[in-house]
Short mmCIF file of C-alpha atoms in Angstrom, two decimals:
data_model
loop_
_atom_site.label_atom_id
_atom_site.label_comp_id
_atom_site.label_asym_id
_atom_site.label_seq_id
_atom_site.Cartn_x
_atom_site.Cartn_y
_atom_site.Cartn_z
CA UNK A 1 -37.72 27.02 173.22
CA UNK A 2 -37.36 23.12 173.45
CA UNK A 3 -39.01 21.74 170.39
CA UNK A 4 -41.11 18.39 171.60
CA UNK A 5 -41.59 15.33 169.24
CA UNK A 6 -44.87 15.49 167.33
CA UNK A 7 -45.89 12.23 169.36
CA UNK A 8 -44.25 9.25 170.90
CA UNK A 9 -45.14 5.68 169.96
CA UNK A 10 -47.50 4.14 171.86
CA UNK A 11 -46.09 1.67 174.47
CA UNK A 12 -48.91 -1.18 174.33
CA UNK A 13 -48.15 -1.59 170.55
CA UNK A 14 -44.19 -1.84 170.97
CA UNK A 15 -44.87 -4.14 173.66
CA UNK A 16 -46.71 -6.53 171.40
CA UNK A 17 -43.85 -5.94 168.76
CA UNK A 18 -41.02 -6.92 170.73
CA UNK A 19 -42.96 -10.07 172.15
CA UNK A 20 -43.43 -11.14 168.59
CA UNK A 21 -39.93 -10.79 167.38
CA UNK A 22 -38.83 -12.09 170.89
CA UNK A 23 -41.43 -14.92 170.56
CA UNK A 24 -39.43 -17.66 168.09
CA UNK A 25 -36.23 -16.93 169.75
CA UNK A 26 -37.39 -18.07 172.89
CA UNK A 27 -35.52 -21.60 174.31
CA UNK A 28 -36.08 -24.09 177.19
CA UNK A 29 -32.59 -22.02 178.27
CA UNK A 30 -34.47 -18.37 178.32
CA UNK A 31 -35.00 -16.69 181.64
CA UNK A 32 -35.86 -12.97 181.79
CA UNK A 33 -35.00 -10.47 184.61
CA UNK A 34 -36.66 -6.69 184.54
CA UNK A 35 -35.46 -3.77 185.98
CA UNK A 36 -36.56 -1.71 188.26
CA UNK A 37 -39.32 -0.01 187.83
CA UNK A 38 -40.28 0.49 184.41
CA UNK A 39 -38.08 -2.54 183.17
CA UNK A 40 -39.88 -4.30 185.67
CA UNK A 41 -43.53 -3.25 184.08
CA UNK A 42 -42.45 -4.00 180.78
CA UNK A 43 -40.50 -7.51 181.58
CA UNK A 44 -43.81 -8.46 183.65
CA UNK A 45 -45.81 -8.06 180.69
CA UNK A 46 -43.78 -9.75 177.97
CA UNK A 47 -43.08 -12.28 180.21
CA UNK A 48 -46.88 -13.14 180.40
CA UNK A 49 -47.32 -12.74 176.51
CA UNK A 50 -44.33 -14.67 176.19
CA UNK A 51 -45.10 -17.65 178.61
CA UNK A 52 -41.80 -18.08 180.08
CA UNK A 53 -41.69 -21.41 181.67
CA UNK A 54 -38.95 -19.45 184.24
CA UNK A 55 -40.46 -17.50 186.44
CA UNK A 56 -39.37 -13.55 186.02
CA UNK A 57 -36.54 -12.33 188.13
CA UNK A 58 -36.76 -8.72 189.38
CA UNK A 59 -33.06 -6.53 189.71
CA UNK A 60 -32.17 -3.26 191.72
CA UNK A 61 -29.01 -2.27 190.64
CA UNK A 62 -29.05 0.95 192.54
CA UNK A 63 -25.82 -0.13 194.97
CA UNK A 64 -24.42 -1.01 191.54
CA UNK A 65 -24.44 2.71 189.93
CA UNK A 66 -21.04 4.30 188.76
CA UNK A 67 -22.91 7.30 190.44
CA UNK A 68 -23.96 5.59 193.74
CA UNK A 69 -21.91 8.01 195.48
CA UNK A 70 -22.98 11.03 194.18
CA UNK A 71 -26.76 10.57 194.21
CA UNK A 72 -27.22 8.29 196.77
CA UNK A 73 -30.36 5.89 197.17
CA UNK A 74 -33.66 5.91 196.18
CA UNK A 75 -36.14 6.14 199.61
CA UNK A 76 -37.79 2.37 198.52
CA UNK A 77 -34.62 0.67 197.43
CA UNK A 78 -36.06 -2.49 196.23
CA UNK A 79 -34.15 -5.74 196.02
CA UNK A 80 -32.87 -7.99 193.62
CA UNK A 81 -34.90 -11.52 193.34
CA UNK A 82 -33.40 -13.67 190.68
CA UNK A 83 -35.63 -17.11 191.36
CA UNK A 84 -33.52 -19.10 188.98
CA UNK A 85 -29.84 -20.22 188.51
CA UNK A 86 -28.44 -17.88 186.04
CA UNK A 87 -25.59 -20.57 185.10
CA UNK A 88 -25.64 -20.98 181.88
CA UNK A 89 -28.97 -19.06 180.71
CA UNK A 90 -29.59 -17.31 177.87
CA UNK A 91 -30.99 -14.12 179.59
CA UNK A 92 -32.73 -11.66 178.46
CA UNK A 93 -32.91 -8.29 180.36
CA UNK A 94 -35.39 -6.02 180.06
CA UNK A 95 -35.50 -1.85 180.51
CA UNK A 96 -37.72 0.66 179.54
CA UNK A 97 -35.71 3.07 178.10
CA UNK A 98 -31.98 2.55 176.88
CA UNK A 99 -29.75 6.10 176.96
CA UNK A 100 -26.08 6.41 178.18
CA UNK A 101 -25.73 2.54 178.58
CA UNK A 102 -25.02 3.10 182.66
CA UNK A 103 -27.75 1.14 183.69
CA UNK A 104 -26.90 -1.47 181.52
CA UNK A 105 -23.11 -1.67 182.97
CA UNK A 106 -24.31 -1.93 186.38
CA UNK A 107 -26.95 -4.70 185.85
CA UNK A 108 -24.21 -7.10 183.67
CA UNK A 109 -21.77 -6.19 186.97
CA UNK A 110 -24.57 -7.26 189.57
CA UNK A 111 -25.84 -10.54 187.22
CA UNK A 112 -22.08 -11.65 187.54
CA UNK A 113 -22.46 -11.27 191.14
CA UNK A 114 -25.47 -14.60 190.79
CA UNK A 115 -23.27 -16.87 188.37
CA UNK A 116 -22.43 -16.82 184.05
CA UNK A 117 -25.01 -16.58 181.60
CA UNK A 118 -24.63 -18.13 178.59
CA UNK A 119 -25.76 -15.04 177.01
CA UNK A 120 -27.48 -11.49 177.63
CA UNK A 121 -29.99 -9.84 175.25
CA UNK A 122 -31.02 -6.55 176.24
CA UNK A 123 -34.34 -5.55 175.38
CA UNK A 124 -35.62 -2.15 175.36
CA UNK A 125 -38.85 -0.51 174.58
CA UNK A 126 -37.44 2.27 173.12
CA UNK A 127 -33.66 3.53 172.69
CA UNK A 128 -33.32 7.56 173.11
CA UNK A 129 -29.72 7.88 171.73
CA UNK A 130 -27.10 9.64 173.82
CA UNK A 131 -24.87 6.47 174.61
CA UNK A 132 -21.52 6.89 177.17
CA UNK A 133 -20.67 3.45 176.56
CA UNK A 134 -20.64 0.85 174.03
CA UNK A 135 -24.29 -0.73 174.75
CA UNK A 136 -26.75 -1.49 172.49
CA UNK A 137 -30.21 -3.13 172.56
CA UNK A 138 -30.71 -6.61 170.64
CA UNK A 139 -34.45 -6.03 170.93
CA UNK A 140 -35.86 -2.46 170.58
CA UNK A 141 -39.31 -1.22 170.24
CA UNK A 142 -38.75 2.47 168.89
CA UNK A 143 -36.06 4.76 168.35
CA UNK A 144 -36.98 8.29 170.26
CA UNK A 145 -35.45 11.30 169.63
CA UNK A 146 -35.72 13.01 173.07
CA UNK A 147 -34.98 17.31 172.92
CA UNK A 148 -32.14 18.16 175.48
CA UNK A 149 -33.02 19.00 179.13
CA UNK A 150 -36.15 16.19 178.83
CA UNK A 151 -36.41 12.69 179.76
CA UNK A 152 -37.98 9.44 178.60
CA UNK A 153 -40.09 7.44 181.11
CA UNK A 154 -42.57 4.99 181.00
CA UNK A 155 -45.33 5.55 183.02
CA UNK A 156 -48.08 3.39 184.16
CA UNK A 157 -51.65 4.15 182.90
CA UNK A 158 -54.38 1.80 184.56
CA UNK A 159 -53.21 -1.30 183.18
CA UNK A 160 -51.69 0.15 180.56
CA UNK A 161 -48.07 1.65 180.06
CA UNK A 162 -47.41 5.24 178.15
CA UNK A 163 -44.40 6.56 177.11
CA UNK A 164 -44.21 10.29 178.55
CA UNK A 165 -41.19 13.36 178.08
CA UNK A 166 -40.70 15.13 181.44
CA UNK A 167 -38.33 17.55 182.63
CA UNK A 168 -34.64 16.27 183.53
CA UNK A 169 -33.98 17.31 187.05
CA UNK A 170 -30.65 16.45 186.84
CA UNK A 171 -30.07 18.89 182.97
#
């Protein structure tokens, strides 16, 4: 029998976290990009608590997957819109949850593809172990520990976001 965590930290309150440790770290240079999807949900709202003057850029990396080949793509692929020149940014990209780093790889190989930051911070809203490659978050909300054969999502509530274990269909 899988043993569950007691409870998982409540996403509205690591949201708020990371914006303030984010917040005096922020220069006329920062631009943040989210991705897809719950990277996305969390980037739009610490972008908002954060009042970027750069307007958020959105990333896909789905054609940019080491495992493209094997599991093919999503149904609503969405695409990338990066509405700023990253030349010379200090970026910060956002995820929901960091695990084997993969994700990661393939959104440094696609931001390459639109010019060279100055820098990339990843921020995640919570880091779940398990790493394939050498990754790690610069900003992190929570440290999960997630029992095998279960997965880490964040889920939208409303207008709020959860944090949620679910079966791996691909254990």
């Amino acid at each position: 029998m899988t043993k569950l965590p007691a409870s998982l930290p409540e996403a509205e309150r690591l949201c708020g976290e990371l914006a303030a440790e984010l917040r005096p770290r922020i220069g006329p240079k920062t631009a943040m990009i989210g991705l897809y999807t719950g990277g996305a949900w969390l980037a739009e709202r610490l972008h908002k608590l954060l009042a970027l003057k750069e307007p958020l850029g959105l990333m896909d990396i789905a054609f940019y997957r080491d495992d493209y080949h094997t599991n093919g793509l999503h149904h609503d692929p969405k695409r990338t819109k990066i509405p700023f020149d990253v030349n010379g940014r200090e970026l910060l990209l956002v995820d929901d949850v960091l695990y084997t780093g993969r994700t990661v790889r393939a959104a440094m190989n696609e931001l390459f593809d639109y010019g060279r930051p100055a820098s990339i911070a990843l921020v995640v809203l919570a880091d779940r172990g398990g790493r394939q490659l050498p990754i790690c978050a610069q900003y992190c909300g929570a440290k999960v520990d997630v029992p095998a054969g279960m997965r880490l999502r964040l889920k939208r509530e409303g207008e709020r976001l959860a944090l949620a274990l679910e079966a791996d269909s691909g254990a």
